[in-house]
XYZ file of C-alpha atoms in Angstrom:
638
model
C -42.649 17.912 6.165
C -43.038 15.061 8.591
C -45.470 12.084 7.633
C -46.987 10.663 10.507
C -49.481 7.630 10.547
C -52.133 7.420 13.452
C -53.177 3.681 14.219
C -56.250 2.218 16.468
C -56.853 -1.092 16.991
C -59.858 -1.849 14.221
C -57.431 -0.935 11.534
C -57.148 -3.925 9.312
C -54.337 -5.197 7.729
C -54.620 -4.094 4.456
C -55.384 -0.839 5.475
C -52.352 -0.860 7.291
C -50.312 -1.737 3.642
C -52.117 0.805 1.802
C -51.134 3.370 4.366
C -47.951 2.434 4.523
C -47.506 2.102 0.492
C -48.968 5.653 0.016
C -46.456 6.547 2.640
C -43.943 5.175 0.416
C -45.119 7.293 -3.083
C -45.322 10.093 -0.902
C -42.129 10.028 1.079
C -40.415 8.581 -2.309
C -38.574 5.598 -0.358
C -39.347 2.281 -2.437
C -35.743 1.315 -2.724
C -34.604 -1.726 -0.654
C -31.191 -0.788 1.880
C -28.199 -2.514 1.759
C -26.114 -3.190 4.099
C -22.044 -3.815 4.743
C -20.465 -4.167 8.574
C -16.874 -3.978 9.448
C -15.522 -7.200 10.262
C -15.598 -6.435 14.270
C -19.312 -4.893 13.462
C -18.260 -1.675 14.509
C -19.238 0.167 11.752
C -22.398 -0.627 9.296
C -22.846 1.329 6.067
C -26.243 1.257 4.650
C -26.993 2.514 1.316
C -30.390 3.139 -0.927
C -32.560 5.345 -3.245
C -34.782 7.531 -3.151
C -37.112 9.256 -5.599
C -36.571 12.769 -6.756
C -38.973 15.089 -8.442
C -36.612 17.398 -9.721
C -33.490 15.306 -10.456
C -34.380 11.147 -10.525
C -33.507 8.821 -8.059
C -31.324 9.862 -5.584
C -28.448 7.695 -3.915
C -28.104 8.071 -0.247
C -26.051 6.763 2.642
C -25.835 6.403 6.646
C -23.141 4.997 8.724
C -23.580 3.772 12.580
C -20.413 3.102 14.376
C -20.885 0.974 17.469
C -24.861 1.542 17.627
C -24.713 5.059 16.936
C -25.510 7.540 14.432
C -22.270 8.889 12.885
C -23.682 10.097 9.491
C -27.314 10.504 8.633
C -28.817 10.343 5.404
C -26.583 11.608 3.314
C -26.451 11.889 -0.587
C -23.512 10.492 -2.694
C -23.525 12.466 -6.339
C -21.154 13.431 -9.027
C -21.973 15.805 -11.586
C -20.620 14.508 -14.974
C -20.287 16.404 -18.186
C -20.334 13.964 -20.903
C -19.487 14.224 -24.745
C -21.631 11.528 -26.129
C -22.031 9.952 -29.357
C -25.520 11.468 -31.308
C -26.437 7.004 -30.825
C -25.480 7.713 -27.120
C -27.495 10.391 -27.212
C -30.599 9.512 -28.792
C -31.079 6.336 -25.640
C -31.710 9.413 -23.552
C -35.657 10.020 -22.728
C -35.025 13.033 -20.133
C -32.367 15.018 -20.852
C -33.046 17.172 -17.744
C -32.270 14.451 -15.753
C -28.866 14.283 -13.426
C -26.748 11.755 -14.511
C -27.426 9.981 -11.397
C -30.907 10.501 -11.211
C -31.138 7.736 -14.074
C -29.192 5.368 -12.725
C -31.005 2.274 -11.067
C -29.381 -0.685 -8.663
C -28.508 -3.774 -10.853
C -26.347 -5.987 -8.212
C -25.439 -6.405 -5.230
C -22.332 -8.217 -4.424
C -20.699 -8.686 -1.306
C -17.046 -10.889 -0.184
C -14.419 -10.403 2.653
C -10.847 -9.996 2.496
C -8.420 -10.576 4.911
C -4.626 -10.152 3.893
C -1.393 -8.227 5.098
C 1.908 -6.918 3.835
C 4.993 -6.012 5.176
C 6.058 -1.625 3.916
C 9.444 -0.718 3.113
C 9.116 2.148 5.454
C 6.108 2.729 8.238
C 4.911 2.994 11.519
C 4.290 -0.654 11.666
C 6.510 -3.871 10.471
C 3.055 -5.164 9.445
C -0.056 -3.958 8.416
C -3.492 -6.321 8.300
C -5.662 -5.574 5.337
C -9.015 -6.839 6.640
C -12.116 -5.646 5.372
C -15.415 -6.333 4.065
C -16.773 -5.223 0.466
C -20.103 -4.289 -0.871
C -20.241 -3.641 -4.843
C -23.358 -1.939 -6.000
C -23.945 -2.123 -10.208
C -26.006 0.768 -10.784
C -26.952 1.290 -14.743
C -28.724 3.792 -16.758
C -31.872 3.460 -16.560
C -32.962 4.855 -20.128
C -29.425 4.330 -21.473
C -27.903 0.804 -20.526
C -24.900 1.171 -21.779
C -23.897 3.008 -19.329
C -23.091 1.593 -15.956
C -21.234 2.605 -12.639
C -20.442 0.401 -9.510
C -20.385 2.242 -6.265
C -17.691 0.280 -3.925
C -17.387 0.406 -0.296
C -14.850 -1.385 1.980
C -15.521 -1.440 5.851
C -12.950 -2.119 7.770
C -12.348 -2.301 11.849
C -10.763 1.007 11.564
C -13.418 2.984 8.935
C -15.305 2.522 6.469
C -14.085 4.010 2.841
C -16.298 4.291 -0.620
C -15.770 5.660 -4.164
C -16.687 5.141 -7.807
C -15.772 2.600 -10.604
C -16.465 3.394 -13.967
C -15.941 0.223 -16.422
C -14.441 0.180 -19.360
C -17.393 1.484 -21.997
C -16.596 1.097 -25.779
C -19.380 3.787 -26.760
C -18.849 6.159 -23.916
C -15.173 6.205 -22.997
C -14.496 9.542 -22.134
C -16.160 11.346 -19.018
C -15.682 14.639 -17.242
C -16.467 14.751 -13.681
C -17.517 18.654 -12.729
C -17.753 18.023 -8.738
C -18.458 15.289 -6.539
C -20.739 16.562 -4.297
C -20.897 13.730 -1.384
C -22.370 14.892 1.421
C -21.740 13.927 5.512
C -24.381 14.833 7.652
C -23.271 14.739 11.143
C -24.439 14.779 14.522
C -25.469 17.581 16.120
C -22.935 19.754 17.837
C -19.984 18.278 15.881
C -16.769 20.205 15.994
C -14.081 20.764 13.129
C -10.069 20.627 13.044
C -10.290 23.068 10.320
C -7.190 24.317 8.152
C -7.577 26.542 4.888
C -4.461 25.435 3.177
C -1.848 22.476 3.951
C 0.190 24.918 5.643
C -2.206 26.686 7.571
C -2.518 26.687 11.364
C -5.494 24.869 12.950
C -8.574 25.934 14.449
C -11.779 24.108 16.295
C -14.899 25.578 14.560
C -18.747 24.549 14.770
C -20.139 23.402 11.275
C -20.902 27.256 10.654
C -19.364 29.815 8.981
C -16.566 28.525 7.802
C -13.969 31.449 6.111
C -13.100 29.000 3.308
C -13.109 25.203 2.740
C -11.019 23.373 4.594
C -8.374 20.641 3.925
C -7.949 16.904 4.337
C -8.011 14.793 6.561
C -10.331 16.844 8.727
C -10.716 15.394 12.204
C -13.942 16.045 13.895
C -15.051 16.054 17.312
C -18.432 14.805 18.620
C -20.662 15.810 21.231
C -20.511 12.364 22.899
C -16.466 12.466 23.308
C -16.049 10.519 20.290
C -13.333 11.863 17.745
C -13.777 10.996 14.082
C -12.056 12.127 10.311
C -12.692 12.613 6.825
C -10.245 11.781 4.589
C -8.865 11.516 1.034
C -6.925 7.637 -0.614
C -5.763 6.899 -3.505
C -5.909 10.611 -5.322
C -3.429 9.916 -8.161
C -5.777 10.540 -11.010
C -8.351 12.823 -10.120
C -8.640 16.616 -9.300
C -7.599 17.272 -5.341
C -11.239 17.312 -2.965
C -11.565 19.671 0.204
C -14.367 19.705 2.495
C -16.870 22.880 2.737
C -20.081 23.511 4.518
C -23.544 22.710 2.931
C -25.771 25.954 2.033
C -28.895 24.304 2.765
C -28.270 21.543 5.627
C -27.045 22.965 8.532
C -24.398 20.240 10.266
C -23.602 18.511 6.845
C -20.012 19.184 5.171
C -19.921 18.524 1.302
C -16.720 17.607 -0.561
C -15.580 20.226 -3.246
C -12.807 19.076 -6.057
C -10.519 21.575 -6.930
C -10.715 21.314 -10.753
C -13.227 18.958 -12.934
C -11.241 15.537 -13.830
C -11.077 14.718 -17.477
C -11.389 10.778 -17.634
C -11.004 7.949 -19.985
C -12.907 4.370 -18.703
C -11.924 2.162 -16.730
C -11.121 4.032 -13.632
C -12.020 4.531 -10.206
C -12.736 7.769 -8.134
C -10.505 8.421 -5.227
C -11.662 6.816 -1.783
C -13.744 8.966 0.342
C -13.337 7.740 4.145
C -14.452 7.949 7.293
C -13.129 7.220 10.427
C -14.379 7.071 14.018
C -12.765 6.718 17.339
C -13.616 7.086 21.247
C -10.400 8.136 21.780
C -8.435 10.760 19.500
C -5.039 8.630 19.222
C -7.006 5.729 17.805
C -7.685 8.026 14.591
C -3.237 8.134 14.454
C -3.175 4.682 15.316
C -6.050 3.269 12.685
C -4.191 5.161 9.691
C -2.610 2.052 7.893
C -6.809 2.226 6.372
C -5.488 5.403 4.238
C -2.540 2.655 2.992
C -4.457 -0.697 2.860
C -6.809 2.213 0.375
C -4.302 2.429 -2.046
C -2.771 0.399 -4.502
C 0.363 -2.195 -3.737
C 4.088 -1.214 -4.360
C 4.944 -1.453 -7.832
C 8.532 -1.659 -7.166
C 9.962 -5.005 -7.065
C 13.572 -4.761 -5.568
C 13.371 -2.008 -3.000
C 16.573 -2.498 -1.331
C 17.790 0.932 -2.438
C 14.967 2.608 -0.156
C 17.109 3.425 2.857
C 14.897 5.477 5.090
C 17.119 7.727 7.799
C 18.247 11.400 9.225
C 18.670 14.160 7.298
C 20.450 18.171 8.059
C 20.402 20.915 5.497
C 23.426 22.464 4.889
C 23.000 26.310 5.524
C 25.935 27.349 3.729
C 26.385 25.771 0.438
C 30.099 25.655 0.246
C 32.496 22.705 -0.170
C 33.784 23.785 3.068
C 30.436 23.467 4.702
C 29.436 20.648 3.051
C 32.504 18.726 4.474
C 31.754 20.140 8.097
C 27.951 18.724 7.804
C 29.101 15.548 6.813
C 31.387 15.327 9.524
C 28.404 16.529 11.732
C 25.943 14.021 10.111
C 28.414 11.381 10.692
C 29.355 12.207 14.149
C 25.367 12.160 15.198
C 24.474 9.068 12.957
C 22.663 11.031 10.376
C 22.311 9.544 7.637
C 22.135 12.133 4.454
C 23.033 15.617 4.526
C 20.225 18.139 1.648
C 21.601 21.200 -0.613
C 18.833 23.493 -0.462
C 17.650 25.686 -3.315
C 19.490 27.792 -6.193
C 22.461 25.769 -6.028
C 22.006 25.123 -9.911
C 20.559 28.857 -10.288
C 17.544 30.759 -9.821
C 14.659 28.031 -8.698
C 11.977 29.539 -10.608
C 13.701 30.421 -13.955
C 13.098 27.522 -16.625
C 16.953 28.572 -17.753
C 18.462 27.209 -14.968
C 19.915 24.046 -15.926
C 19.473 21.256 -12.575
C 22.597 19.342 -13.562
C 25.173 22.427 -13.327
C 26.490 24.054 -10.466
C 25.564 27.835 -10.312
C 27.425 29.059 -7.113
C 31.395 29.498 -6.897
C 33.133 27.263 -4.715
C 31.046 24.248 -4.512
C 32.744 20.694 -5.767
C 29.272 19.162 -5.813
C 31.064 16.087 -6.937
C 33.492 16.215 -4.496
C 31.351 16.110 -1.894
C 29.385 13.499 -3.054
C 32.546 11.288 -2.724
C 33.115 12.802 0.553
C 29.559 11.934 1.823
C 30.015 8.220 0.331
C 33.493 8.072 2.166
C 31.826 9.187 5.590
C 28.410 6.937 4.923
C 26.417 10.634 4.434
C 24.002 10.325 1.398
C 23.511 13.703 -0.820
C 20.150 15.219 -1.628
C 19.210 17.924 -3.796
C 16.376 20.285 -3.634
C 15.363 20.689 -7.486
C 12.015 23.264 -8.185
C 9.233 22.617 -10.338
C 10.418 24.302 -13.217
C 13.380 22.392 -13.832
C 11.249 18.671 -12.827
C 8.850 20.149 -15.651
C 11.835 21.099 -18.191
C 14.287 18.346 -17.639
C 12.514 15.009 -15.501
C 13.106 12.539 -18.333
C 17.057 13.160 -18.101
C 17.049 14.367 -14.741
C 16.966 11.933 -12.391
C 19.087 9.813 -14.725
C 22.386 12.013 -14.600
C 21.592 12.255 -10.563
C 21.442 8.757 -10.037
C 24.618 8.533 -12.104
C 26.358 11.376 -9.522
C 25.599 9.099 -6.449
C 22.718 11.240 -5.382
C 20.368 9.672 -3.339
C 17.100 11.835 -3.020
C 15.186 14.716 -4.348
C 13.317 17.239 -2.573
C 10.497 18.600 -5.062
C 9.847 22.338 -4.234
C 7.186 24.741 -4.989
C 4.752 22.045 -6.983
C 1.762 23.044 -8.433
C -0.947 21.040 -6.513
C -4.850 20.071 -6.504
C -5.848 20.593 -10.163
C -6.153 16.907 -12.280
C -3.488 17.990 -14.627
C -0.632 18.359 -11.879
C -2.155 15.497 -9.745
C -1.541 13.054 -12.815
C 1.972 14.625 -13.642
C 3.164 14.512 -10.301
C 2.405 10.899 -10.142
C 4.293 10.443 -12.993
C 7.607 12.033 -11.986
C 7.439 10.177 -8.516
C 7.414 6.893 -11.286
C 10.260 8.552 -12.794
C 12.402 8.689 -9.955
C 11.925 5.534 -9.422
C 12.960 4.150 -12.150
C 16.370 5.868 -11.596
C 16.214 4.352 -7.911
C 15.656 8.231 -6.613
C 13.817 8.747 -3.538
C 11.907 11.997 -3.212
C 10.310 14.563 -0.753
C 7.798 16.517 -2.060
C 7.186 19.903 -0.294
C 4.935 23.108 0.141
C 1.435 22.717 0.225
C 0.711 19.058 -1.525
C -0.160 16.111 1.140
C -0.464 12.089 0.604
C -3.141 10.221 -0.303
C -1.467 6.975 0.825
C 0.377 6.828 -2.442
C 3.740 5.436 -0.235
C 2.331 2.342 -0.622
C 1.999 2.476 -3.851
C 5.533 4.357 -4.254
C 7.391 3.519 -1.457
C 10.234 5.915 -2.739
C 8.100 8.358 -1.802
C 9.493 9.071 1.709
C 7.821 11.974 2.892
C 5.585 15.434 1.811
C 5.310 18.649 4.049
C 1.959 19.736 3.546
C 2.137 20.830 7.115
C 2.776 23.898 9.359
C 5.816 22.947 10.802
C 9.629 24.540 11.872
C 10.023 26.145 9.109
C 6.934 29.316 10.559
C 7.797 28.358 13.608
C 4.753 27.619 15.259
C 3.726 27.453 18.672
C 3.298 24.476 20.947
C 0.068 24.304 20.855
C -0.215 23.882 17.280
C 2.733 20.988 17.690
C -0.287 19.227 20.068
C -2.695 19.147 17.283
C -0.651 18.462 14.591
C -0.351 14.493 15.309
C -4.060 14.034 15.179
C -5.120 15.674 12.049
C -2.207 16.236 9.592
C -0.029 12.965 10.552
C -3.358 11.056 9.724
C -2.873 11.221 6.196
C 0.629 10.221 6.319
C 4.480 11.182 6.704
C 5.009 14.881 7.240
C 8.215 16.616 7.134
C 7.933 19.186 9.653
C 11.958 20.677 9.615
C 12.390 19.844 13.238
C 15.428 22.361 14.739
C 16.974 22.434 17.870
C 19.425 25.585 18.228
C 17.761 28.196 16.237
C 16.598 30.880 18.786
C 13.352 31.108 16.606
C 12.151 28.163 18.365
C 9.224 28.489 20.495
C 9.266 25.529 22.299
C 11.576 24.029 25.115
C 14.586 21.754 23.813
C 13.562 18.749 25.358
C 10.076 19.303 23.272
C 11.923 19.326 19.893
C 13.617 16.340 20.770
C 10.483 15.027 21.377
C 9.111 15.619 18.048
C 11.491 13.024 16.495
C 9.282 10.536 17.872
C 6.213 12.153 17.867
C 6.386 13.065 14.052
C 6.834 10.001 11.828
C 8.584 10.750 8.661
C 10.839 7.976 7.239
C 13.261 10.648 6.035
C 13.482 13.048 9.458
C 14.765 16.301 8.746
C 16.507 17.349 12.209
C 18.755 21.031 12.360
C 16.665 22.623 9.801
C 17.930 25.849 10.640
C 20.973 24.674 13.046
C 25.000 24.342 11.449
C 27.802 22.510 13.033
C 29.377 25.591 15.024
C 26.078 26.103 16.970
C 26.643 22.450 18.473
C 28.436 21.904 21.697
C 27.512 18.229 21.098
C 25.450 18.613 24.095
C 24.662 14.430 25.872
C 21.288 14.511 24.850
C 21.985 14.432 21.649
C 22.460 10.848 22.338
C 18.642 11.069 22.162
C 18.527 11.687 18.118
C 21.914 9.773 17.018
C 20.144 6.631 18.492
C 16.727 7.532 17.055
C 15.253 5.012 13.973
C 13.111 6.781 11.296
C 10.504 4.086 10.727
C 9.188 1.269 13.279
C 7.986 -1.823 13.836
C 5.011 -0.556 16.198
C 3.558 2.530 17.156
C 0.771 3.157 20.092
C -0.803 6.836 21.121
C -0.651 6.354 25.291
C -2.407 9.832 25.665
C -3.279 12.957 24.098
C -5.624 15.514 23.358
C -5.546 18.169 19.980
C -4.631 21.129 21.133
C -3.539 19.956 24.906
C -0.037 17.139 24.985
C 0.588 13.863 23.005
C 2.800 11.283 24.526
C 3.637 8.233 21.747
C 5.597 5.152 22.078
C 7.353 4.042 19.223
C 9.553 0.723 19.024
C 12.254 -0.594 16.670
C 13.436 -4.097 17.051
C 13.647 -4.235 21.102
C 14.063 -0.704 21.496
C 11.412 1.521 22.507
C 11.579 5.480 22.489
C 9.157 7.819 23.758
C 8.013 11.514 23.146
C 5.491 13.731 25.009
C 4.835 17.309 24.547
C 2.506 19.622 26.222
C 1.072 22.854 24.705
C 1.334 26.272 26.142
C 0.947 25.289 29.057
C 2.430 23.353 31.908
C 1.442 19.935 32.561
C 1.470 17.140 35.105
C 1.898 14.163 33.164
C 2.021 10.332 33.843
C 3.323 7.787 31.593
C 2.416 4.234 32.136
C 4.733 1.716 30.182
C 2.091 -1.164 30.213
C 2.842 -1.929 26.785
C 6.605 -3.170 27.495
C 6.688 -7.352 27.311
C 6.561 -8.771 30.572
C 8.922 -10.087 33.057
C 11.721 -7.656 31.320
C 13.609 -4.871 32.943
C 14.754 -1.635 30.523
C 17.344 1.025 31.064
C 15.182 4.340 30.767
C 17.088 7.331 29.614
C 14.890 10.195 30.321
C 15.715 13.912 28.695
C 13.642 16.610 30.387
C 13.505 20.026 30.919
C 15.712 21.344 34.042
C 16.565 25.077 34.372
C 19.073 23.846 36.661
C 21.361 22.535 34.138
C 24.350 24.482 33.201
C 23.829 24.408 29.304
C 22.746 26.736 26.917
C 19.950 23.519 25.889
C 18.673 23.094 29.371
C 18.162 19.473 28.937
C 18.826 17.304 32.207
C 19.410 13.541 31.730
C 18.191 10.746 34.321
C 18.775 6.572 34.126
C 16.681 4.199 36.097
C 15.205 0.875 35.580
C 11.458 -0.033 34.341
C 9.166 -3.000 33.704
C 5.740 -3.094 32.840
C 4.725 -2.359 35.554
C 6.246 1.129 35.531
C 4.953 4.231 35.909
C 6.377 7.823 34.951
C 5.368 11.317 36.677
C 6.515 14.398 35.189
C 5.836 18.134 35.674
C 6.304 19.593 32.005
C 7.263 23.269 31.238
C 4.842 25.001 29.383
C 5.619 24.206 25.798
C 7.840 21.531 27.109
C 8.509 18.253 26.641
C 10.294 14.471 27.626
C 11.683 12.294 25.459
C 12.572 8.714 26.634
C 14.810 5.820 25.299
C 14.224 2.320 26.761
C 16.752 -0.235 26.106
C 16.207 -3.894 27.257
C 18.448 -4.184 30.789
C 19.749 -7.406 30.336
């Protein structure tokens, strides 16, 4: 119901209050709103109470980005089963009350920060931490002991907020049931939705949703704007989708996987939004999901050596030694044994530091590798991290083996959240990097654990999807962090043109870059444009989206040192493109190497390769297959 006040001149003043102060008992807003803006003043977050009759006070938000509405009024709850002490228990006056509903605002505290740090490994040499901070002390009303601070950072790029529980003597233990944090968005507002980490991608209305979809979910907005939800700093907490409300049409609620079992102090895990007015801002803002979690807790990281990777198909010594001499001849930089090398992946009796196949000198090859410069993976399943971690990583480290790829984790509850942390921890204490795969995705916990080099979570070579789904894939899953997507380039599953896998190198940012998932040595003629990927860097020093739509083309330049390298793709269909190289410094010439599509070539690939100069005051025209693709290297002329 709608409360509407009718005024004529010979109303008096007072009666003007009164009206307006039975407005407030009746509407239930007496709260004062606070208010934090990003440092540019893009973005204000406003936050305040309101009464309840059926569950207390209520906490509510809204967020404007650049003068417009981006979330209305939206509520920000957790439900919290608490086992409280009979003294704890006796403070309470109305049991029936939600644990929020008692809660009242204390303090307000506000302060700016403005920092940066350099990563190991990212899409950027340097990343600005700049943001401004409101703290909110709420505290039980009819039971002080209790309190809870709700924290919000706005930055230029989005605005995140969460929960902080202090330390509480008489109430240490809590168990969170569901955050239930609502986003009520504009009319008209379109979803990037995606059941499962794996899934493929589809653009739905806020309505009838066949399940809840994952995170980040990228939005689009009937004005053109883009925007995303997204997850930071999940390492102790129960993993949170996104469904649809039942009762407000246009509002999408989070839902956690499993309650989280607590102890105080800790924190929630950020809930963010971002905003954009063009979709490759949302890519190019996601240092936010970094700057969101905590800094690197290793201190000497020189042992972090990002690079190329190839899976050997056939796990023989003989096979190994040919992908070595492969990975060495195309400046790869680490070769991966895939599964069951040590026996079956899923029986807890396979023992990960034996050999279970005949003919493979694992050690041998590891000596081969270090010979040729080729580091040695292995892919190790869940069972055996569960049964043997504390050794594990230990006796690998002591073999010369550089990585492990985690397969077939367990993923979302709080229980595996927590214990996955804690063997990422472990491998780092053995100076292990890892890559974590199936259906878990990052949180921005890189930052945290920089030997953490990459997570699939994505649909990616390994289904073999379809160009189109390659298009959307770089503004929605790539948001969140490094995926590795298994890029190929001879398998004859591929449904894409070769120039658009080679593409993808640059496209895709993982630190460790899986190229000829399912390629071997024999397929390779050592075609030129190969050229293309032994030159290629895994990590960069600056990263800008020129163009791109979900679901249409992407084109993304990507520079190391004074090197830049570029990669477009279309989607299913063909596409004029133009590439404007604006970005290049000034008054400097580069040699452009340009790898394109051309029927006309006589190889198998169907790659063509063109030189000319450019400056920055270059253009690029290209006609692109469908499902095609360019891929560019720039190299300073003089």
């Amino acid at each position: 119901m709608r409360n509407t006040i009718s005024l004529n001149r010979n109303t008096s003043i007072n009666g003007v209050l009164l009206v307006l102060f039975l407005c407030c008992i009746v509407t239930g807003w007496t709260q004062k709103v606070y208010h934090v803006s990003s440092p540019d003043g893009s973005y204000d977050f406003s936050c305040y109470q309101k009464r309840s009759a059926d569950s207390g006070k209520v906490l509510y938000y809204t967020l404007d980005y650049k003068g417009v509405r981006i979330v209305s009024p939206s509520r920000l709850d957790l439900t919290l089963d608490n086992h409280l002490s009979e003294q704890a228990m006796a403070l309470y006056v109305d049991s029936s009350l939600a644990w929020f509903g008692d809660l009242k605002i204390d303090t307000v505290k506000h302060r700016e920060m403005d920092t940066s740090w350099e990563p190991v490994h990212g899409e950027r040499r340097q990343v600005r931490d700049h943001y401004r901070m409101m703290t909110i002390k709420l505290v039980k009303e009819h039971n002080p002991i209790y309190t809870m601070n709700l924290e919000v950072r706005a930055y230029n790029q989005g605005v995140g907020f969460r929960f902080f529980f202090p330390l509480n003597e008489k109430g240490t233990y809590y168990r969170i049931l569901n955050e239930n944090d609502e986003f009520a968005l504009p009319e008209g507002t379109k979803a990037w939705f995606a059941g499962w980490a794996q899934a493929p991608y589809s653009l739905l209305d806020l309505k009838n949703w066949p399940e809840e979809s994952e995170r980040p979910l990228t939005l689009q907005f009937p004005n053109g704007w883009y925007g995303c939800l997204a997850e930071a700093g999940m390492t102790n907490y129960a993993r949170t989708k996104f469904k649809l409300s039942k009762s407000n049409p246009g509002t999408i609620e989070t839902s956690m996987y499993t309650p989280a079992d607590l102890i105080s102090p800790f924190r929630t895990p950020w809930r963010v939004v971002m905003v954009a007015e063009e979709p490759g801002q949302l890519l190019e803002h996601n240092d936010l999901i970094l700057n969101l979690n905590a800094p690197s807790k290793i201190k000497d990281a020189k042992w972090i050596r990002p690079g190329k990777i190839m899976r050997v198909m056939k796990q023989t010594t003989r096979d190994a030694f040919e992908s070595i001499d492969f990975a060495a001849r195309h400046h790869l930089q680490y070769i991966l044994f895939d599964w069951k090398w040590y026996g079956p992946a899923f029986d807890f009796n396979s023992d990960a530091t034996k050999v279970a196949i005949d003919d493979f000198d694992l050690p041998a090859i590891i000596r081969y590798g270090q010979q040729k410069g080729i580091g040695v993976w292995l892919y190790v399943n869940q069972q055996a991290l569960l049964k043997q971690s504390d050794s594990l990583f230990r006796i690998y480290h002591e073999w010369g083996v550089k990585g492990v790829k985690f397969g077939f984790v367990q993923v979302g509850s709080h229980r595996w959240t927590t214990w996955l942390e804690s063997v990422i921890k472990k491998a780092a204490e053995n100076h292990i990097m890892v890559n974590i795969h199936d259906d878990w995705r990052p949180t921005g916990e890189q930052r945290t654990w920089p030997n953490l080099m990459t997570a699939e979570g994505v649909r990616g070579n390994e289904e073999m999807p379809d160009a189109t789904h390659n298009t959307v894939l770089p503004f929605t899953r790539f948001i969140c962090g490094p995926a590795d997507y298994t890029i190929c380039y001879y398998s004859n599953r591929i449904k894409t043109t070769h120039a658009h896998q080679l593409a993808l190198g640059v496209v895709y940012y993982s630190p460790i870059q899986t190229l000829y998932w399912y390629d071997t040595p024999e397929m390779s003629l050592d075609e030129p444009e190969l050229a293309f990927w032994d030159h290629l860097p895994t990590t960069w020093d600056d990263t800008k989206v020129l163009n791109g739509v979900p679901g249409r083309n992407i084109t993304i330049a990507r520079r190391k040192a004074d090197q830049w390298f570029i990669g477009a793709i279309t989607n299913n269909e063909p596409r004029k493109l133009k590439i404007n190289l604006d970005f290049l410094p000034a008054g400097r010439k580069f040699k452009a190497t340009i790898y394109y599509d051309d029927d006309d070539i006589a190889s198998n690939t169907k790659v063509g390769i063109i030189e000319q100069l450019v400056s920055a005051g270059s253009s690029l025209d290209f006609s692109l297959k469908a499902s095609g693709g360019v891929a560019i290297w720039l190299n300073p002329a003089e």
